[in-house]
Structure formats: structure tokens, C-alpha cells
PDB file of C-alpha atoms in Angstrom:
ATOM      1  CA  UNK A  10    -114.988  10.805 -56.559  1.00  0.00           C
ATOM      2  CA  UNK A  11    -114.927  14.527 -57.276  1.00  0.00           C
ATOM      3  CA  UNK A  12    -112.389  17.161 -58.269  1.00  0.00           C
ATOM      4  CA  UNK A  13    -111.492  19.946 -55.841  1.00  0.00           C
ATOM      5  CA  UNK A  14    -109.567  23.204 -55.796  1.00  0.00           C
ATOM      6  CA  UNK A  15    -107.379  24.005 -52.751  1.00  0.00           C
ATOM      7  CA  UNK A  16    -108.806  26.857 -50.678  1.00  0.00           C
ATOM      8  CA  UNK A  17    -107.309  29.195 -48.072  1.00  0.00           C
ATOM      9  CA  UNK A  18    -109.256  30.755 -45.189  1.00  0.00           C
ATOM     10  CA  UNK A  19    -107.734  33.261 -42.755  1.00  0.00           C
ATOM     11  CA  UNK A  20    -109.813  32.718 -39.603  1.00  0.00           C
ATOM     12  CA  UNK A  21    -107.871  34.467 -36.841  1.00  0.00           C
ATOM     13  CA  UNK A  22    -105.120  36.905 -35.908  1.00  0.00           C
ATOM     14  CA  UNK A  23    -103.504  38.452 -32.839  1.00  0.00           C
ATOM     15  CA  UNK A  24    -105.470  41.165 -31.054  1.00  0.00           C
ATOM     16  CA  UNK A  25    -104.392  43.962 -28.713  1.00  0.00           C
ATOM     17  CA  UNK A  26    -105.849  44.091 -25.211  1.00  0.00           C
ATOM     18  CA  UNK A  27    -106.046  47.864 -25.137  1.00  0.00           C
ATOM     19  CA  UNK A  28    -106.588  48.207 -21.373  1.00  0.00           C
ATOM     20  CA  UNK A  29    -103.505  46.164 -20.544  1.00  0.00           C
ATOM     21  CA  UNK A  30    -101.399  47.943 -23.135  1.00  0.00           C
ATOM     22  CA  UNK A  31    -102.479  51.357 -21.794  1.00  0.00           C
ATOM     23  CA  UNK A  32    -101.739  50.338 -18.200  1.00  0.00           C
ATOM     24  CA  UNK A  33     -98.217  49.272 -19.169  1.00  0.00           C
ATOM     25  CA  UNK A  34     -97.585  52.449 -21.157  1.00  0.00           C
ATOM     26  CA  UNK A  35     -98.722  54.542 -18.187  1.00  0.00           C
ATOM     27  CA  UNK A  36     -96.429  52.487 -15.962  1.00  0.00           C
ATOM     28  CA  UNK A  37     -93.393  53.544 -18.020  1.00  0.00           C
ATOM     29  CA  UNK A  38     -94.544  57.117 -18.550  1.00  0.00           C
ATOM     30  CA  UNK A  39     -95.698  56.737 -22.147  1.00  0.00           C
ATOM     31  CA  UNK A  40     -99.463  56.731 -21.720  1.00  0.00           C
ATOM     32  CA  UNK A  41     -99.882  59.096 -24.641  1.00  0.00           C
ATOM     33  CA  UNK A  42     -98.224  56.718 -27.153  1.00  0.00           C
ATOM     34  CA  UNK A  43    -100.342  55.897 -30.181  1.00  0.00           C
ATOM     35  CA  UNK A  44     -99.765  54.003 -33.415  1.00  0.00           C
ATOM     36  CA  UNK A  45    -101.209  54.497 -36.874  1.00  0.00           C
ATOM     37  CA  UNK A  46    -100.882  50.759 -37.581  1.00  0.00           C
ATOM     38  CA  UNK A  47    -103.703  49.520 -39.844  1.00  0.00           C
ATOM     39  CA  UNK A  48    -104.110  46.269 -37.846  1.00  0.00           C
ATOM     40  CA  UNK A  49    -103.564  45.025 -34.308  1.00  0.00           C
ATOM     41  CA  UNK A  50    -100.921  42.600 -35.553  1.00  0.00           C
ATOM     42  CA  UNK A  51     -98.825  45.401 -36.992  1.00  0.00           C
ATOM     43  CA  UNK A  52     -99.378  47.497 -33.871  1.00  0.00           C
ATOM     44  CA  UNK A  53     -98.116  44.659 -31.658  1.00  0.00           C
ATOM     45  CA  UNK A  54     -94.957  44.206 -33.716  1.00  0.00           C
ATOM     46  CA  UNK A  55     -94.262  47.937 -33.461  1.00  0.00           C
ATOM     47  CA  UNK A  56     -94.923  47.881 -29.710  1.00  0.00           C
ATOM     48  CA  UNK A  57     -92.490  45.041 -29.055  1.00  0.00           C
ATOM     49  CA  UNK A  58     -89.873  46.690 -31.214  1.00  0.00           C
ATOM     50  CA  UNK A  59     -90.209  49.929 -29.270  1.00  0.00           C
ATOM     51  CA  UNK A  60     -90.123  48.005 -26.000  1.00  0.00           C
ATOM     52  CA  UNK A  61     -86.676  46.656 -26.925  1.00  0.00           C
ATOM     53  CA  UNK A  62     -85.257  50.136 -27.439  1.00  0.00           C
ATOM     54  CA  UNK A  63     -87.541  52.068 -25.063  1.00  0.00           C
ATOM     55  CA  UNK A  64     -88.396  54.258 -28.013  1.00  0.00           C
ATOM     56  CA  UNK A  65     -92.038  55.159 -27.433  1.00  0.00           C
ATOM     57  CA  UNK A  66     -91.038  58.823 -27.495  1.00  0.00           C
ATOM     58  CA  UNK A  67     -87.810  60.830 -27.637  1.00  0.00           C
ATOM     59  CA  UNK A  68     -85.971  61.097 -24.335  1.00  0.00           C
ATOM     60  CA  UNK A  69     -87.150  57.859 -22.741  1.00  0.00           C
ATOM     61  CA  UNK A  70     -83.871  56.285 -23.842  1.00  0.00           C
ATOM     62  CA  UNK A  71     -81.053  58.816 -23.576  1.00  0.00           C
ATOM     63  CA  UNK A  72     -79.401  57.231 -26.592  1.00  0.00           C
ATOM     64  CA  UNK A  73     -82.479  57.822 -28.758  1.00  0.00           C
ATOM     65  CA  UNK A  74     -83.082  61.439 -29.756  1.00  0.00           C
ATOM     66  CA  UNK A  75     -85.323  60.834 -32.771  1.00  0.00           C
ATOM     67  CA  UNK A  76     -87.933  58.157 -33.446  1.00  0.00           C
ATOM     68  CA  UNK A  77     -89.959  56.968 -36.446  1.00  0.00           C
ATOM     69  CA  UNK A  78     -93.587  57.849 -35.763  1.00  0.00           C
ATOM     70  CA  UNK A  79     -95.240  55.986 -38.641  1.00  0.00           C
ATOM     71  CA  UNK A  80     -95.960  52.274 -38.299  1.00  0.00           C
ATOM     72  CA  UNK A  81     -95.055  51.521 -41.907  1.00  0.00           C
ATOM     73  CA  UNK A  82     -91.677  53.245 -41.576  1.00  0.00           C
ATOM     74  CA  UNK A  83     -91.009  51.598 -38.231  1.00  0.00           C
ATOM     75  CA  UNK A  84     -91.760  48.062 -39.462  1.00  0.00           C
ATOM     76  CA  UNK A  85     -89.823  48.637 -42.671  1.00  0.00           C
ATOM     77  CA  UNK A  86     -86.779  49.526 -40.584  1.00  0.00           C
ATOM     78  CA  UNK A  87     -87.232  46.435 -38.396  1.00  0.00           C
ATOM     79  CA  UNK A  88     -87.259  44.242 -41.485  1.00  0.00           C
ATOM     80  CA  UNK A  89     -84.369  46.099 -43.114  1.00  0.00           C
ATOM     81  CA  UNK A  90     -82.210  45.647 -39.989  1.00  0.00           C
ATOM     82  CA  UNK A  91     -83.311  41.983 -39.622  1.00  0.00           C
ATOM     83  CA  UNK A  92     -84.854  42.514 -36.186  1.00  0.00           C
ATOM     84  CA  UNK A  93     -87.132  39.580 -36.893  1.00  0.00           C
ATOM     85  CA  UNK A  94     -87.615  38.328 -33.334  1.00  0.00           C
ATOM     86  CA  UNK A  95     -90.382  40.869 -32.650  1.00  0.00           C
ATOM     87  CA  UNK A  96     -92.378  39.466 -35.577  1.00  0.00           C
ATOM     88  CA  UNK A  97     -92.766  36.237 -33.612  1.00  0.00           C
ATOM     89  CA  UNK A  98     -95.219  37.887 -31.199  1.00  0.00           C
ATOM     90  CA  UNK A  99     -98.121  37.937 -33.677  1.00  0.00           C
ATOM     91  CA  UNK A 100     -99.887  34.929 -35.124  1.00  0.00           C
ATOM     92  CA  UNK A 101    -102.196  34.255 -38.039  1.00  0.00           C
ATOM     93  CA  UNK A 102    -104.633  31.342 -38.119  1.00  0.00           C
ATOM     94  CA  UNK A 103    -105.502  29.586 -41.382  1.00  0.00           C
ATOM     95  CA  UNK A 104    -107.570  26.682 -42.616  1.00  0.00           C
ATOM     96  CA  UNK A 105    -106.342  25.005 -45.798  1.00  0.00           C
ATOM     97  CA  UNK A 106    -109.270  23.064 -47.260  1.00  0.00           C
ATOM     98  CA  UNK A 107    -109.401  20.578 -50.136  1.00  0.00           C
ATOM     99  CA  UNK A 108    -105.640  20.142 -50.056  1.00  0.00           C
ATOM    100  CA  UNK A 109    -103.996  16.779 -50.566  1.00  0.00           C
ATOM    101  CA  UNK A 110    -101.975  14.789 -48.095  1.00  0.00           C
ATOM    102  CA  UNK A 111     -99.085  15.370 -50.465  1.00  0.00           C
ATOM    103  CA  UNK A 112     -99.470  19.041 -49.498  1.00  0.00           C
ATOM    104  CA  UNK A 113     -99.858  18.397 -45.772  1.00  0.00           C
ATOM    105  CA  UNK A 114     -96.820  16.096 -45.673  1.00  0.00           C
ATOM    106  CA  UNK A 115     -94.748  18.961 -47.069  1.00  0.00           C
ATOM    107  CA  UNK A 116     -96.384  21.613 -44.896  1.00  0.00           C
ATOM    108  CA  UNK A 117     -95.624  19.859 -41.605  1.00  0.00           C
ATOM    109  CA  UNK A 118     -91.915  20.020 -42.359  1.00  0.00           C
ATOM    110  CA  UNK A 119     -92.158  23.657 -41.297  1.00  0.00           C
ATOM    111  CA  UNK A 120     -92.349  23.299 -37.512  1.00  0.00           C
ATOM    112  CA  UNK A 121     -90.704  26.349 -35.936  1.00  0.00           C
ATOM    113  CA  UNK A 122     -93.242  29.033 -35.075  1.00  0.00           C
ATOM    114  CA  UNK A 123     -96.309  27.105 -36.262  1.00  0.00           C
ATOM    115  CA  UNK A 124     -99.218  25.075 -34.880  1.00  0.00           C
ATOM    116  CA  UNK A 125    -100.994  22.311 -36.804  1.00  0.00           C
ATOM    117  CA  UNK A 126    -104.337  20.506 -36.450  1.00  0.00           C
ATOM    118  CA  UNK A 127    -105.247  18.067 -39.216  1.00  0.00           C
ATOM    119  CA  UNK A 128    -108.462  16.244 -40.054  1.00  0.00           C
ATOM    120  CA  UNK A 129    -108.029  12.751 -38.631  1.00  0.00           C
ATOM    121  CA  UNK A 130    -108.749   9.760 -40.847  1.00  0.00           C
ATOM    122  CA  UNK A 131    -108.785   7.627 -37.734  1.00  0.00           C
ATOM    123  CA  UNK A 132    -112.152   9.190 -36.959  1.00  0.00           C
ATOM    124  CA  UNK A 133    -113.372  10.567 -40.293  1.00  0.00           C
ATOM    125  CA  UNK A 134    -114.565   7.776 -42.572  1.00  0.00           C
ATOM    126  CA  UNK A 135    -114.051   8.195 -46.304  1.00  0.00           C
ATOM    127  CA  UNK A 136    -116.773   7.626 -48.876  1.00  0.00           C
ATOM    128  CA  UNK A 137    -116.472  10.333 -51.553  1.00  0.00           C
ATOM    129  CA  UNK A 138    -112.824  10.946 -52.397  1.00  0.00           C
ATOM    130  CA  UNK A 139    -111.821  14.396 -53.566  1.00  0.00           C
ATOM    131  CA  UNK A 140    -108.718  15.036 -55.627  1.00  0.00           C
ATOM    132  CA  UNK A 141    -106.775  17.942 -57.101  1.00  0.00           C
ATOM    133  CA  UNK A 142    -104.567  17.049 -60.045  1.00  0.00           C
ATOM    134  CA  UNK A 143    -101.301  18.712 -61.082  1.00  0.00           C
ATOM    135  CA  UNK A 144    -101.136  20.431 -64.447  1.00  0.00           C
ATOM    136  CA  UNK A 145     -98.829  17.777 -65.896  1.00  0.00           C
ATOM    137  CA  UNK A 146    -101.597  15.203 -65.350  1.00  0.00           C
ATOM    138  CA  UNK A 147    -104.470  17.416 -66.509  1.00  0.00           C
ATOM    139  CA  UNK A 148    -102.703  18.050 -69.802  1.00  0.00           C
ATOM    140  CA  UNK A 149    -102.437  14.329 -70.599  1.00  0.00           C
ATOM    141  CA  UNK A 150    -105.722  12.538 -71.334  1.00  0.00           C
ATOM    142  CA  UNK A 151    -104.272   9.089 -70.767  1.00  0.00           C
ATOM    143  CA  UNK A 152    -102.772  10.101 -67.438  1.00  0.00           C
ATOM    144  CA  UNK A 153    -106.102  11.671 -66.430  1.00  0.00           C
ATOM    145  CA  UNK A 154    -107.878   8.418 -67.169  1.00  0.00           C
ATOM    146  CA  UNK A 155    -105.407   6.474 -65.005  1.00  0.00           C
ATOM    147  CA  UNK A 156    -105.775   8.896 -62.087  1.00  0.00           C
ATOM    148  CA  UNK A 157    -109.577   8.973 -62.240  1.00  0.00           C
ATOM    149  CA  UNK A 158    -109.927   5.189 -62.473  1.00  0.00           C
ATOM    150  CA  UNK A 159    -107.471   4.706 -59.611  1.00  0.00           C
ATOM    151  CA  UNK A 160    -109.393   7.095 -57.352  1.00  0.00           C
ATOM    152  CA  UNK A 161    -112.709   5.478 -58.264  1.00  0.00           C
ATOM    153  CA  UNK A 162    -111.264   2.072 -57.414  1.00  0.00           C
ATOM    154  CA  UNK A 163    -109.901   3.265 -54.062  1.00  0.00           C
ATOM    155  CA  UNK A 164    -113.205   4.948 -53.271  1.00  0.00           C
ATOM    156  CA  UNK A 165    -115.009   1.672 -53.969  1.00  0.00           C
ATOM    157  CA  UNK A 166    -112.643  -0.118 -51.580  1.00  0.00           C
ATOM    158  CA  UNK A 167    -113.608   2.303 -48.794  1.00  0.00           C
ATOM    159  CA  UNK A 168    -117.302   1.659 -49.378  1.00  0.00           C
ATOM    160  CA  UNK A 169    -116.805  -2.110 -49.692  1.00  0.00           C
ATOM    161  CA  UNK A 170    -114.926  -2.307 -46.411  1.00  0.00           C
ATOM    162  CA  UNK A 171    -117.577  -0.207 -44.663  1.00  0.00           C
ATOM    163  CA  UNK A 172    -120.193  -2.678 -45.900  1.00  0.00           C
ATOM    164  CA  UNK A 173    -118.081  -5.680 -44.941  1.00  0.00           C
ATOM    165  CA  UNK A 174    -117.825  -4.462 -41.345  1.00  0.00           C
ATOM    166  CA  UNK A 175    -121.448  -3.243 -41.342  1.00  0.00           C
ATOM    167  CA  UNK A 176    -120.394   0.165 -40.036  1.00  0.00           C
ATOM    168  CA  UNK A 177    -123.774   1.740 -40.810  1.00  0.00           C
ATOM    169  CA  UNK A 178    -125.927  -1.171 -39.655  1.00  0.00           C
ATOM    170  CA  UNK A 179    -128.191  -0.742 -36.646  1.00  0.00           C
ATOM    171  CA  UNK A 180    -129.699  -3.430 -34.452  1.00  0.00           C
ATOM    172  CA  UNK A 181    -133.423  -4.046 -33.964  1.00  0.00           C
ATOM    173  CA  UNK A 182    -133.628  -1.221 -31.445  1.00  0.00           C
ATOM    174  CA  UNK A 183    -132.006   1.206 -33.872  1.00  0.00           C
ATOM    175  CA  UNK A 184    -128.719   1.320 -31.973  1.00  0.00           C
ATOM    176  CA  UNK A 185    -125.630   1.953 -34.083  1.00  0.00           C
ATOM    177  CA  UNK A 186    -122.310   0.152 -33.949  1.00  0.00           C
ATOM    178  CA  UNK A 187    -120.069   1.050 -31.010  1.00  0.00           C
ATOM    179  CA  UNK A 188    -117.995   4.134 -31.872  1.00  0.00           C
ATOM    180  CA  UNK A 189    -114.782   2.503 -30.670  1.00  0.00           C
ATOM    181  CA  UNK A 190    -115.368  -0.316 -33.131  1.00  0.00           C
ATOM    182  CA  UNK A 191    -116.033   2.192 -35.929  1.00  0.00           C
ATOM    183  CA  UNK A 192    -112.857   4.058 -35.044  1.00  0.00           C
ATOM    184  CA  UNK A 193    -110.793   0.868 -35.135  1.00  0.00           C
ATOM    185  CA  UNK A 194    -112.056  -0.108 -38.590  1.00  0.00           C
ATOM    186  CA  UNK A 195    -111.868   3.449 -39.968  1.00  0.00           C
ATOM    187  CA  UNK A 196    -108.278   3.669 -38.774  1.00  0.00           C
ATOM    188  CA  UNK A 197    -107.444   0.493 -40.685  1.00  0.00           C
ATOM    189  CA  UNK A 198    -109.291   1.601 -43.824  1.00  0.00           C
ATOM    190  CA  UNK A 199    -107.203   4.762 -44.186  1.00  0.00           C
ATOM    191  CA  UNK A 200    -104.202   2.598 -45.067  1.00  0.00           C
ATOM    192  CA  UNK A 201    -105.626   2.123 -48.541  1.00  0.00           C
ATOM    193  CA  UNK A 202    -106.536   5.792 -48.968  1.00  0.00           C
ATOM    194  CA  UNK A 203    -104.482   7.658 -51.607  1.00  0.00           C
ATOM    195  CA  UNK A 204    -101.934  10.284 -50.573  1.00  0.00           C
ATOM    196  CA  UNK A 205    -103.572  12.584 -53.124  1.00  0.00           C
ATOM    197  CA  UNK A 206    -106.822  12.515 -51.125  1.00  0.00           C
ATOM    198  CA  UNK A 207    -108.386  15.934 -50.436  1.00  0.00           C
ATOM    199  CA  UNK A 208    -108.329  16.826 -46.749  1.00  0.00           C
ATOM    200  CA  UNK A 209    -108.362  19.806 -44.382  1.00  0.00           C
ATOM    201  CA  UNK A 210    -105.635  21.140 -42.123  1.00  0.00           C
ATOM    202  CA  UNK A 211    -105.542  24.005 -39.646  1.00  0.00           C
ATOM    203  CA  UNK A 212    -102.272  25.932 -39.684  1.00  0.00           C
ATOM    204  CA  UNK A 213    -101.191  28.870 -37.554  1.00  0.00           C
ATOM    205  CA  UNK A 214     -97.900  30.722 -37.850  1.00  0.00           C
ATOM    206  CA  UNK A 215     -96.219  33.759 -36.404  1.00  0.00           C
ATOM    207  CA  UNK A 216     -95.344  36.544 -38.807  1.00  0.00           C
ATOM    208  CA  UNK A 217     -91.654  35.666 -38.952  1.00  0.00           C
ATOM    209  CA  UNK A 218     -92.300  31.996 -39.753  1.00  0.00           C
ATOM    210  CA  UNK A 219     -94.983  32.935 -42.260  1.00  0.00           C
ATOM    211  CA  UNK A 220     -92.646  35.255 -44.153  1.00  0.00           C
ATOM    212  CA  UNK A 221     -90.125  32.427 -44.439  1.00  0.00           C
ATOM    213  CA  UNK A 222     -92.652  29.809 -45.585  1.00  0.00           C
ATOM    214  CA  UNK A 223     -94.255  32.226 -48.045  1.00  0.00           C
ATOM    215  CA  UNK A 224     -90.910  32.885 -49.687  1.00  0.00           C
ATOM    216  CA  UNK A 225     -89.870  29.229 -49.712  1.00  0.00           C
ATOM    217  CA  UNK A 226     -93.133  27.669 -50.870  1.00  0.00           C
ATOM    218  CA  UNK A 227     -93.988  30.075 -53.679  1.00  0.00           C
ATOM    219  CA  UNK A 228     -90.534  29.642 -55.162  1.00  0.00           C
ATOM    220  CA  UNK A 229     -90.663  28.080 -58.663  1.00  0.00           C
ATOM    221  CA  UNK A 230     -88.701  25.081 -57.356  1.00  0.00           C
ATOM    222  CA  UNK A 231     -91.476  24.163 -54.893  1.00  0.00           C
ATOM    223  CA  UNK A 232     -94.193  21.577 -55.628  1.00  0.00           C
ATOM    224  CA  UNK A 233     -97.128  22.906 -57.664  1.00  0.00           C
ATOM    225  CA  UNK A 234     -99.916  22.472 -55.124  1.00  0.00           C
ATOM    226  CA  UNK A 235     -98.058  24.092 -52.250  1.00  0.00           C
ATOM    227  CA  UNK A 236     -97.116  26.962 -54.570  1.00  0.00           C
ATOM    228  CA  UNK A 237    -100.794  27.357 -55.432  1.00  0.00           C
ATOM    229  CA  UNK A 238    -101.867  27.415 -51.780  1.00  0.00           C
ATOM    230  CA  UNK A 239     -99.196  29.813 -50.562  1.00  0.00           C
ATOM    231  CA  UNK A 240     -99.799  32.028 -53.563  1.00  0.00           C
ATOM    232  CA  UNK A 241    -103.284  32.509 -52.087  1.00  0.00           C
ATOM    233  CA  UNK A 242    -101.764  33.073 -48.644  1.00  0.00           C
ATOM    234  CA  UNK A 243     -99.470  35.717 -50.092  1.00  0.00           C
ATOM    235  CA  UNK A 244    -102.385  37.536 -51.698  1.00  0.00           C
ATOM    236  CA  UNK A 245    -104.208  37.676 -48.350  1.00  0.00           C
ATOM    237  CA  UNK A 246    -101.205  38.802 -46.328  1.00  0.00           C
ATOM    238  CA  UNK A 247     -99.960  41.526 -48.687  1.00  0.00           C
ATOM    239  CA  UNK A 248    -103.481  42.954 -48.991  1.00  0.00           C
ATOM    240  CA  UNK A 249    -104.460  42.804 -45.310  1.00  0.00           C
ATOM    241  CA  UNK A 250    -101.118  43.475 -43.588  1.00  0.00           C
ATOM    242  CA  UNK A 251     -99.248  45.886 -45.865  1.00  0.00           C
ATOM    243  CA  UNK A 252     -96.771  47.053 -43.238  1.00  0.00           C
ATOM    244  CA  UNK A 253     -95.719  43.485 -42.386  1.00  0.00           C
ATOM    245  CA  UNK A 254     -95.791  41.943 -45.863  1.00  0.00           C
ATOM    246  CA  UNK A 255     -95.737  44.911 -48.218  1.00  0.00           C
ATOM    247  CA  UNK A 256     -92.104  44.304 -49.171  1.00  0.00           C
ATOM    248  CA  UNK A 257     -93.123  41.060 -50.908  1.00  0.00           C
ATOM    249  CA  UNK A 258     -93.280  41.473 -54.664  1.00  0.00           C
ATOM    250  CA  UNK A 259     -95.341  39.093 -56.796  1.00  0.00           C
ATOM    251  CA  UNK A 260     -94.154  37.640 -60.062  1.00  0.00           C
ATOM    252  CA  UNK A 261     -96.035  35.048 -62.116  1.00  0.00           C
ATOM    253  CA  UNK A 262     -93.812  32.069 -62.946  1.00  0.00           C
ATOM    254  CA  UNK A 263     -95.234  29.062 -64.818  1.00  0.00           C
ATOM    255  CA  UNK A 264     -98.730  30.386 -64.199  1.00  0.00           C
ATOM    256  CA  UNK A 265     -98.363  30.645 -60.416  1.00  0.00           C
ATOM    257  CA  UNK A 266     -97.441  33.583 -58.168  1.00  0.00           C
ATOM    258  CA  UNK A 267     -93.937  33.771 -56.749  1.00  0.00           C
ATOM    259  CA  UNK A 268     -93.518  36.072 -53.733  1.00  0.00           C
ATOM    260  CA  UNK A 269     -90.066  37.466 -53.007  1.00  0.00           C
ATOM    261  CA  UNK A 270     -89.396  39.962 -50.186  1.00  0.00           C
ATOM    262  CA  UNK A 271     -87.102  42.952 -50.400  1.00  0.00           C
ATOM    263  CA  UNK A 272     -85.943  42.035 -46.901  1.00  0.00           C
ATOM    264  CA  UNK A 273     -85.191  38.316 -46.992  1.00  0.00           C
ATOM    265  CA  UNK A 274     -84.372  36.211 -43.919  1.00  0.00           C
ATOM    266  CA  UNK A 275     -85.759  38.738 -41.434  1.00  0.00           C
TER     267      UNK A 275
END
């Protein structure tokens, strides 16, 4: 058994295919359009917003005589006017590592605009259980002792069952147990794994969904671990995508960051 700290990795984001974008802009007579967006994600949101209003330059839409030329001003206006649908065109790809299944059970409740791939305990056999403990437990020595002993006991059960079914035994020729047999036993063994077990989950979300989850799950009323994780997400997004997430303001509440946007419910 070992203690862990939840970690957040941003591993992917939407990218512009410049040749295709240029061909389309030439097709509509706006081949000279450029954006000062700091990232492709913010450029794509601006592009789709301008597509809706045909506002790549003055005069393309007879109703539009003046346009905002700066990406930060343009996105700020989209958010202010709640034109959130264009934020759904860009996606961000994360890995949340050393998080508990308490966390993942809460995370998967957010389904709209997200994709999820979780480490499977049907295939991944447990032998060294990791755990992250809430502050209320860490501050109580007796509670800590109970948690640690419980995890050690459940870890021993995993190892005992693996020995019982000889999952690591090879025959005289050195051949291992059939993988289908291993999978069947491993699948059964996970039923006595703790919900607080450290695991890994891949999570992708479009910008609109991410803004919503960031606001909801860093709120002081949310569970501590998910607040901790999305506090780290908020730090990444505000720093790397200022024109999409710059309206989020951070406040420390009970030792954890709380992110609230100026433009809520975009």
C-alpha cells in the first residue's frame, strides 16, 4: 500500500488544419483573414463564431459594419452574450492519474460533451494499492490507522487470491496461465477492491463542457478530491488558454481553489 497525490496531465487539444481553413476562406472571399489568437483552440472558436455571422471582415454581411479584430475581445463578447455553442467545436484531452474511484464515479456523471476511457480492473490486476486520503481523515490519527489497516488487509486479499489461483505460475515449459483465465479471475478479484483505490482515467471535454465542470467541481460544496483535481485543471486552462478561460477568477476556500467565471452558463 502507498499514498498518492492526484495528478492532472493535459495531453491533447484541437488543432487547425491551415490549408483547409485557407481554402474555405478563399471560397467565401476572405482569404486575407487572420487571427491573433494565442492557440489553435481559441482561433477555432473565433472562426466558428465569425462563420455564424459572416463577420470575417466588414461588408461580407450587410448587417455588420464593424467587427472586433482581436481574438480576446471577440471571445469575451461570445461569452458575454452566451453564444456558447461555438465553444463546443474545440476539445481538450486530459489524463487524471492517481485518482480514486470515488472521484471517477463522480466525474462520469458529467456526460454531455465529454469522452471517457478508464483503466479497467477486469484486465489490470491489483497488487500494490494506492490511496489518497481526505483531510478529515489525515487530521485524525485513529482514523488514519483504520484506513491504512483496511487498505493493507484488502491488498493482502488481492495477493492471496492471485496465489490461490496460481495466476503467476508457469508450467514446465515456462508457459503462463491462459490470459482469458487470468482475466476471469482478475475481474472477480476487483469486487473486493476498495472504492478509494488509486486509478487512472482519460477524460476529454469540449470547451463549453469544461467551463461548466470547472465551475461546478471547484465549488466549495463539491467533494474534496474532485475540487483538488479540477483546481489543477483550472490552473492549466487559465494559464494556457487565457481568451477562453481568462474570465475565471480563483479564490482559495478551505485550502482549495474555487474558480468562478464572470460569464457563467455560457
